[in-house]
mmCIF file of C-alpha atoms in Angstrom:
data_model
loop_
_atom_site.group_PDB
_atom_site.id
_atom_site.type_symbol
_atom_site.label_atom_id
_atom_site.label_comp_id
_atom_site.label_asym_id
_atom_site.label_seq_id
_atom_site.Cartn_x
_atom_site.Cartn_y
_atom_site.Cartn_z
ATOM 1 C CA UNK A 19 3.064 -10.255 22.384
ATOM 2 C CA UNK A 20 0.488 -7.977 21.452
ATOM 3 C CA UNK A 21 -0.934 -8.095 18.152
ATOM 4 C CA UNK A 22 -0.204 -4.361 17.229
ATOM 5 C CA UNK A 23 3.350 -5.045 17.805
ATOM 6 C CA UNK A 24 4.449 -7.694 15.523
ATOM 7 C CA UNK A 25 7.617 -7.504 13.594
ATOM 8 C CA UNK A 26 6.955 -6.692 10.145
ATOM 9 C CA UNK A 27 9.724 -7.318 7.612
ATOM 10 C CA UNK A 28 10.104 -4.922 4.877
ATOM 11 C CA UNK A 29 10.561 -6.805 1.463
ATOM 12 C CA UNK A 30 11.551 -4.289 -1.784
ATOM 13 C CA UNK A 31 9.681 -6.030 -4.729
ATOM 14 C CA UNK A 32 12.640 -4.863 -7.113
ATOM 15 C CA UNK A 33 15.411 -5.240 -6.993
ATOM 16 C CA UNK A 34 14.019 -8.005 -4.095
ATOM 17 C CA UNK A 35 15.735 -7.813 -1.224
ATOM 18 C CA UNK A 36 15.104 -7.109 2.525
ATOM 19 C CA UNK A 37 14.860 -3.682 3.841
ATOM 20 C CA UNK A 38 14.862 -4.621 7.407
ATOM 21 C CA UNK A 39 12.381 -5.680 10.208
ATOM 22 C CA UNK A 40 10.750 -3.550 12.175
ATOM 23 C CA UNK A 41 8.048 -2.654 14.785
ATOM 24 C CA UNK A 42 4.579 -1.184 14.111
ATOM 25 C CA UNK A 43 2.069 -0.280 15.803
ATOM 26 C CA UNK A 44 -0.285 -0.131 12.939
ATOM 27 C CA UNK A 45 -1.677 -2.643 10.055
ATOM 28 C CA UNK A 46 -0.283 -1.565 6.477
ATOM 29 C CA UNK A 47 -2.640 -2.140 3.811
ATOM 30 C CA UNK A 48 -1.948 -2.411 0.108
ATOM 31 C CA UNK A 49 -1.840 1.162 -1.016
ATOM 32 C CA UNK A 50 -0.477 2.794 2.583
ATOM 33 C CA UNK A 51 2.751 4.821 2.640
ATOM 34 C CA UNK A 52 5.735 3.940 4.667
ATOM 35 C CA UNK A 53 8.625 6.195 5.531
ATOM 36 C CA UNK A 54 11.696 4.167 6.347
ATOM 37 C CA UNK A 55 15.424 6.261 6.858
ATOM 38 C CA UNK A 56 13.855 8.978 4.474
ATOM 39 C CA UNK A 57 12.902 7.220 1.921
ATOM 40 C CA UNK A 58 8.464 6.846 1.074
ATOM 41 C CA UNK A 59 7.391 3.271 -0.005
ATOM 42 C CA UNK A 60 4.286 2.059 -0.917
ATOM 43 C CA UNK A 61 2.958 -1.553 0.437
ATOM 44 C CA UNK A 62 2.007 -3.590 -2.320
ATOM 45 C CA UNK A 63 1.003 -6.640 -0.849
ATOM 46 C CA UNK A 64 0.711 -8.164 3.022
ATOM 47 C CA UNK A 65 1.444 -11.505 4.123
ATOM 48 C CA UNK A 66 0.777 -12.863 7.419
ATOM 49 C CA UNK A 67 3.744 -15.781 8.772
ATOM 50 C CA UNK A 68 2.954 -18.398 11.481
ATOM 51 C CA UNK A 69 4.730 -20.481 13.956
ATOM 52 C CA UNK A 70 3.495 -23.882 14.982
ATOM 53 C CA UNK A 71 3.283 -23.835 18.884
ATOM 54 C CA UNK A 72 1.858 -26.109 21.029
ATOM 55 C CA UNK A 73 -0.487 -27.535 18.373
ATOM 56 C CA UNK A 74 -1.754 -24.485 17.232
ATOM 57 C CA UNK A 75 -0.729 -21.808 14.532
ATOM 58 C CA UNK A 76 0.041 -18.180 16.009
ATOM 59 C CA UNK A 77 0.919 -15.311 13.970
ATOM 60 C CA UNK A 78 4.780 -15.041 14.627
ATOM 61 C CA UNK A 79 5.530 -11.504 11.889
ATOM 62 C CA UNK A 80 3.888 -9.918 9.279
ATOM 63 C CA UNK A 81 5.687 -9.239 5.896
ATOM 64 C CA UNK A 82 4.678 -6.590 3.796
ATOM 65 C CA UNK A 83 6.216 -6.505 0.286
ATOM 66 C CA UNK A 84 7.076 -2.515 -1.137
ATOM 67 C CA UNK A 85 7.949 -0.074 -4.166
ATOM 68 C CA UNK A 86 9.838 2.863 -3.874
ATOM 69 C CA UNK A 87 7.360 5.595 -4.589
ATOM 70 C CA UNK A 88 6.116 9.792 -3.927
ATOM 71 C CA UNK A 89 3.007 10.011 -1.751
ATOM 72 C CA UNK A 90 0.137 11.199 -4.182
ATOM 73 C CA UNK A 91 -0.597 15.085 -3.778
ATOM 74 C CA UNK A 92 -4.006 14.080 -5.020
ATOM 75 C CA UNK A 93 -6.521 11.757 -2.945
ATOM 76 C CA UNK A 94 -10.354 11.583 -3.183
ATOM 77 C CA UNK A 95 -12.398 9.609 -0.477
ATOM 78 C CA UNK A 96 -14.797 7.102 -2.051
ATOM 79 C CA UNK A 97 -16.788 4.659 -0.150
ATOM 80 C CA UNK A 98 -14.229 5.108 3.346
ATOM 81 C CA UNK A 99 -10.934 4.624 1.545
ATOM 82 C CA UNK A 100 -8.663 7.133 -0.285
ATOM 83 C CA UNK A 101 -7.934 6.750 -4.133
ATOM 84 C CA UNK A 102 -5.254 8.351 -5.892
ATOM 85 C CA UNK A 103 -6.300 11.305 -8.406
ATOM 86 C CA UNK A 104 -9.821 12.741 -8.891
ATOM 87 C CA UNK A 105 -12.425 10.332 -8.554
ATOM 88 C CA UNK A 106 -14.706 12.401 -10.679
ATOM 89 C CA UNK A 107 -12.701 11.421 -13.672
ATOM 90 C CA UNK A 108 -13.936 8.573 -15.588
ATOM 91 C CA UNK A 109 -10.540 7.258 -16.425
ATOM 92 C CA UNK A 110 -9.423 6.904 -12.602
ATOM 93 C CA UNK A 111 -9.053 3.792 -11.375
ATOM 94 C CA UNK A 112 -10.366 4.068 -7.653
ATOM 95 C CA UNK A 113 -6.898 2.290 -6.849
ATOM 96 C CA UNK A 114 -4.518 2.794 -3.730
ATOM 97 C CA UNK A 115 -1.745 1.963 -5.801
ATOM 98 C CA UNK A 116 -2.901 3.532 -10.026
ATOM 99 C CA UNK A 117 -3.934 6.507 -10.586
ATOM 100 C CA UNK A 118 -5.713 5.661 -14.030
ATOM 101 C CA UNK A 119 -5.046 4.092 -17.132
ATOM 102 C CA UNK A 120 -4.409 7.022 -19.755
ATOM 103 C CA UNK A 121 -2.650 9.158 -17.067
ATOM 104 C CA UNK A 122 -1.072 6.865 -14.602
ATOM 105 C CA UNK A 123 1.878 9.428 -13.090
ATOM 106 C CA UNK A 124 -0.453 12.286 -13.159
ATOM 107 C CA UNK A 125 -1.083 14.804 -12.176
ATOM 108 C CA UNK A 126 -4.927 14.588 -13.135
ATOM 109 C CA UNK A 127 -5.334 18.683 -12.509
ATOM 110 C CA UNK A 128 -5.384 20.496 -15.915
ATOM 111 C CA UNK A 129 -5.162 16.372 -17.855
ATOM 112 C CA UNK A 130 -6.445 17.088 -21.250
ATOM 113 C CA UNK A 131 -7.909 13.571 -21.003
ATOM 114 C CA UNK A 132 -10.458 13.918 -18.012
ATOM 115 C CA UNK A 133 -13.940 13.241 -18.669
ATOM 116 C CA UNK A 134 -16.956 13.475 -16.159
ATOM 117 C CA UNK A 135 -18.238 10.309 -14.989
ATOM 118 C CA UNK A 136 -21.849 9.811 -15.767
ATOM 119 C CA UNK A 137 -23.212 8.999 -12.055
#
């Protein structure tokens, strides 16, 4: 089985319950989107499950635990990895997952509380 290509259970963090395993062919990351039956979540957390085989652990499925969520309209690359909202803002929080702390649902165009960060 090739790495790529493990199951990956689907785990709603509230109300918990399982959405369902399936296939990917990609590694979700805290703060990726997922689109499952037409409905966007975002991945919260990973965890990695193993098997005992032949004296030695092998990665048997990964879980990845979700939210129900929008994808952001508003990105901004910093160091190789998309944040939500304007990075230029000192309030934003250079998270996958928050926005920032005074405006966390946004939208951080026209926010009467954005101030430019100093460097």
């Amino acid at each position: 089985m090739e790495q790529n290509s493990l199951p990956t259970e689907i785990v709603l963090t509230h109300p918990r319950q399982c959405l369902g395993t399936i296939q990917l062919d990609w590694t979700p990351q805290p703060g990726n989107y997922l689109d499952i039956e037409g409905k966007t979540y975002a991945v919260l957390e990973r965890r990695h499950r193993y098997h005992l085989k032949s004296g030695r652990y092998r990665l048997h499925k990964v879980a990845i635990y979700v939210q129900a969520a929008q994808r952001p309209s508003e990105k901004s690359l910093i160091e190789g990895r998309w944040v939500i909202g304007d990075a230029s803002c000192r309030f934003n929080a250079r998270s996958e997952i928050i926005r920032c702390a005074v405006n966390p649902p946004g939208p951080c165009e026209s926010c009467h509380y954005y101030e430019k960060c100093e460097g």
